[in-house]
Amino acid sequence: MSAPATVTIAEVAPRDGLQNESVPVPTDLKVAFIDALSEAGFPVIECTSFVSPRAVPQLADAELVMQRIQRRPGTRYLVLVPNERGLDRALTVGCDAIALFAAATDAFSQANLRASIAETLARYAHVAAQAKRAGCWIRGYVSVAFHCPYSGPVAPEQAVRVAQELFAFGCDEIALADTIGTATPDDVARLLEAVLPSIPKERLALHLHDTYGRALDNVAVALSYGVTTFDAATGGLGGCPFAPGAPGNLATEALLAFLEERGIAHGVDRHAVQRAWSRLRAAVPGLGERARRGGHDTA
Ligand code: COA
Ligand code: ZN
């Protein structure tokens, strides 16, 4: 199979990156960072999460961020929503694209959402219906789709079941997440073989962390299956506070270089990305240290 001509990059540093930073990032800097990423041309930017501020204090300013950013026409500004309360908060500040995040294992679901998979999906059925009525575009995440930091390897069927349920609720896209970055190219091929009969490739995204430097090999495999949406984080920021050992996301800069070498279009201005990252890093000393060290140190 030949590689597609164009891919969609979902830039997740403002959410997956900044949620995991021990250094506080002032709201104004987050807004300036997102605005700079908009200017760089990303079609999708995951901006923040409307979750409990006790769970993720780094993103407690979600309303302010979403009120202040400049929305560029044609860019999708995605926000994470864990429950009805989160949806209400997001809608109040004009969000029109949400991400519901479920896990492939009960152990991770309990750690991240304090609820089982079944409880979470029951809640999301309702939240998705409400979000659709409000005109939202919806992404459904399957966290730990390959490997769980608490319960070990995840059978593809287990991740596929959750993906199918999210898809049945009306999710426009399903993002399969290698939350701790342990997936191999064979794992990616196995999961895609298992999921593609029920979810078309155009509706899938891959969310990769780069723990063992395999994220780009995993992108290559997914491209060969026709998947064209990939998450990446500027500066290789990223990690989940509830996934011990989760280091940075696939770095946007590395993904851009990989795609350019292969002549695959992405629509993002690489220099603008560099400028956005340099400005943020200069303003927040120590940013990214945790991602480079290998994630969260307490769990
Ligand atoms: N926004 C703001 N506050 C919220 C909220 C939301 N969407 N949902 C719940 N809360 C608050 C409640 O008001 C309550 O506040 P209080 O302690 O001051 O009374 C507190 O959070 C606990 O509420 P409860 O409904 O009992 O939730 P919980 O403790 O069972 O936690 C979640 C469930 C889903 C809210 C919480 O685990 C969470 O936000 N998880 C997100 C984790 C995350 O973002 N992980 C990284 C992304 S992969
Ligand atoms: Zn992630």
PDB file of C-alpha atoms and ligand atoms in Angstrom, residues 15-16 19 49-56 59 80-87 89 101 108 110-115 123 143 179 239-242, ligand 1:
ATOM      1  CA  ARG A  15      -3.446  19.837  26.634  1.00  0.00           C
ATOM      2  CA  ASP A  16      -1.408  16.605  26.806  1.00  0.00           C
ATOM      3  CA  GLN A  19      -1.328  18.911  31.887  1.00  0.00           C
ATOM      4  CA  SER A  49      -9.497  19.950  29.533  1.00  0.00           C
ATOM      5  CA  PHE A  50     -12.712  20.729  31.378  1.00  0.00           C
ATOM      6  CA  VAL A  51     -11.892  18.181  34.069  1.00  0.00           C
ATOM      7  CA  SER A  52     -11.834  18.448  37.835  1.00  0.00           C
ATOM      8  CA  PRO A  53      -9.225  21.040  38.881  1.00  0.00           C
ATOM      9  CA  ARG A  54      -8.346  18.678  41.724  1.00  0.00           C
ATOM     10  CA  ALA A  55      -7.464  15.987  39.158  1.00  0.00           C
ATOM     11  CA  VAL A  56      -5.485  18.263  36.829  1.00  0.00           C
ATOM     12  CA  LEU A  59      -5.618  23.062  33.378  1.00  0.00           C
ATOM     13  CA  LEU A  80     -11.350  17.192  26.805  1.00  0.00           C
ATOM     14  CA  VAL A  81     -14.585  16.590  28.646  1.00  0.00           C
ATOM     15  CA  PRO A  82     -14.966  13.857  31.320  1.00  0.00           C
ATOM     16  CA  ASN A  83     -18.648  14.278  32.207  1.00  0.00           C
ATOM     17  CA  GLU A  84     -21.782  16.400  31.842  1.00  0.00           C
ATOM     18  CA  ARG A  85     -20.324  19.097  34.057  1.00  0.00           C
ATOM     19  CA  GLY A  86     -17.325  19.344  31.740  1.00  0.00           C
ATOM     20  CA  LEU A  87     -19.582  19.621  28.691  1.00  0.00           C
ATOM     21  CA  ARG A  89     -18.416  24.301  31.092  1.00  0.00           C
ATOM     22  CA  PHE A 101     -11.820   9.876  26.876  1.00  0.00           C
ATOM     23  CA  PHE A 108      -6.607   2.787  34.022  1.00  0.00           C
ATOM     24  CA  GLN A 110     -10.353   3.914  37.694  1.00  0.00           C
ATOM     25  CA  ALA A 111      -7.046   5.778  38.031  1.00  0.00           C
ATOM     26  CA  ASN A 112      -7.895   8.405  35.431  1.00  0.00           C
ATOM     27  CA  LEU A 113     -11.649   8.825  35.762  1.00  0.00           C
ATOM     28  CA  ARG A 114     -12.471   7.127  39.066  1.00  0.00           C
ATOM     29  CA  ALA A 115     -15.006   4.931  37.284  1.00  0.00           C
ATOM     30  CA  ARG A 123     -22.030   8.442  31.161  1.00  0.00           C
ATOM     31  CA  SER A 143      -6.522   5.423  26.312  1.00  0.00           C
ATOM     32  CA  THR A 179      -0.589   6.379  26.442  1.00  0.00           C
ATOM     33  CA  GLY A 239       2.366  12.695  29.435  1.00  0.00           C
ATOM     34  CA  CYS A 240      -0.515  11.655  31.591  1.00  0.00           C
ATOM     35  CA  PRO A 241      -0.372  12.381  35.324  1.00  0.00           C
ATOM     36  CA  PHE A 242      -2.302   9.128  35.865  1.00  0.00           C
TER      37      PHE A 242
HETATM   38  N1  COA B   1     -15.111  20.220  35.996  1.00  0.00           N
HETATM   39  C1  COA B   1     -14.819  20.772  37.201  1.00  0.00           C
HETATM   40  N2  COA B   1     -14.991  20.160  38.372  1.00  0.00           N
HETATM   41  C2  COA B   1     -15.507  18.907  38.325  1.00  0.00           C
HETATM   42  C3  COA B   1     -15.848  18.280  37.124  1.00  0.00           C
HETATM   43  C4  COA B   1     -15.623  18.984  35.917  1.00  0.00           C
HETATM   44  N3  COA B   1     -15.889  18.453  34.740  1.00  0.00           N
HETATM   45  N4  COA B   1     -16.331  17.071  37.412  1.00  0.00           N
HETATM   46  C5  COA B   1     -16.291  16.925  38.743  1.00  0.00           C
HETATM   47  N5  COA B   1     -15.791  18.049  39.296  1.00  0.00           N
HETATM   48  C6  COA B   1     -15.524  18.313  40.708  1.00  0.00           C
HETATM   49  C7  COA B   1     -16.726  18.109  41.591  1.00  0.00           C
HETATM   50  O1  COA B   1     -17.468  19.290  41.682  1.00  0.00           O
HETATM   51  C8  COA B   1     -16.066  17.772  42.912  1.00  0.00           C
HETATM   52  O2  COA B   1     -15.562  18.953  43.498  1.00  0.00           O
HETATM   53  P1  COA B   1     -15.379  19.096  45.082  1.00  0.00           P
HETATM   54  O3  COA B   1     -14.435  18.024  45.501  1.00  0.00           O
HETATM   55  O4  COA B   1     -14.840  20.473  45.236  1.00  0.00           O
HETATM   56  O5  COA B   1     -16.776  18.909  45.634  1.00  0.00           O
HETATM   57  C9  COA B   1     -14.874  16.938  42.496  1.00  0.00           C
HETATM   58  O6  COA B   1     -14.577  17.366  41.154  1.00  0.00           O
HETATM   59  C10 COA B   1     -15.167  15.462  42.513  1.00  0.00           C
HETATM   60  O7  COA B   1     -16.350  15.213  41.781  1.00  0.00           O
HETATM   61  P2  COA B   1     -16.894  13.750  41.476  1.00  0.00           P
HETATM   62  O8  COA B   1     -18.084  13.853  40.610  1.00  0.00           O
HETATM   63  O9  COA B   1     -17.017  12.982  42.769  1.00  0.00           O
HETATM   64  O10 COA B   1     -15.754  13.180  40.606  1.00  0.00           O
HETATM   65  P3  COA B   1     -14.629  12.140  40.922  1.00  0.00           P
HETATM   66  O11 COA B   1     -13.850  12.502  42.115  1.00  0.00           O
HETATM   67  O12 COA B   1     -15.257  10.798  40.863  1.00  0.00           O
HETATM   68  O13 COA B   1     -13.678  12.363  39.648  1.00  0.00           O
HETATM   69  C11 COA B   1     -13.555  13.076  37.343  1.00  0.00           C
HETATM   70  C12 COA B   1     -14.157  12.123  38.335  1.00  0.00           C
HETATM   71  C13 COA B   1     -13.810  12.465  35.979  1.00  0.00           C
HETATM   72  C14 COA B   1     -14.241  14.412  37.456  1.00  0.00           C
HETATM   73  C15 COA B   1     -12.048  13.257  37.639  1.00  0.00           C
HETATM   74  O14 COA B   1     -11.467  12.014  37.866  1.00  0.00           O
HETATM   75  C16 COA B   1     -11.337  13.939  36.490  1.00  0.00           C
HETATM   76  O15 COA B   1     -11.534  15.107  36.238  1.00  0.00           O
HETATM   77  N6  COA B   1     -10.483  13.204  35.764  1.00  0.00           N
HETATM   78  C17 COA B   1      -9.777  13.724  34.612  1.00  0.00           C
HETATM   79  C18 COA B   1      -8.430  13.105  34.524  1.00  0.00           C
HETATM   80  C19 COA B   1      -7.649  13.645  33.357  1.00  0.00           C
HETATM   81  O16 COA B   1      -7.896  14.701  32.814  1.00  0.00           O
HETATM   82  N7  COA B   1      -6.633  12.871  32.979  1.00  0.00           N
HETATM   83  C20 COA B   1      -5.741  13.227  31.937  1.00  0.00           C
HETATM   84  C21 COA B   1      -6.307  13.087  30.588  1.00  0.00           C
HETATM   85  S1  COA B   1      -6.041  11.488  29.881  1.00  0.00           S
END
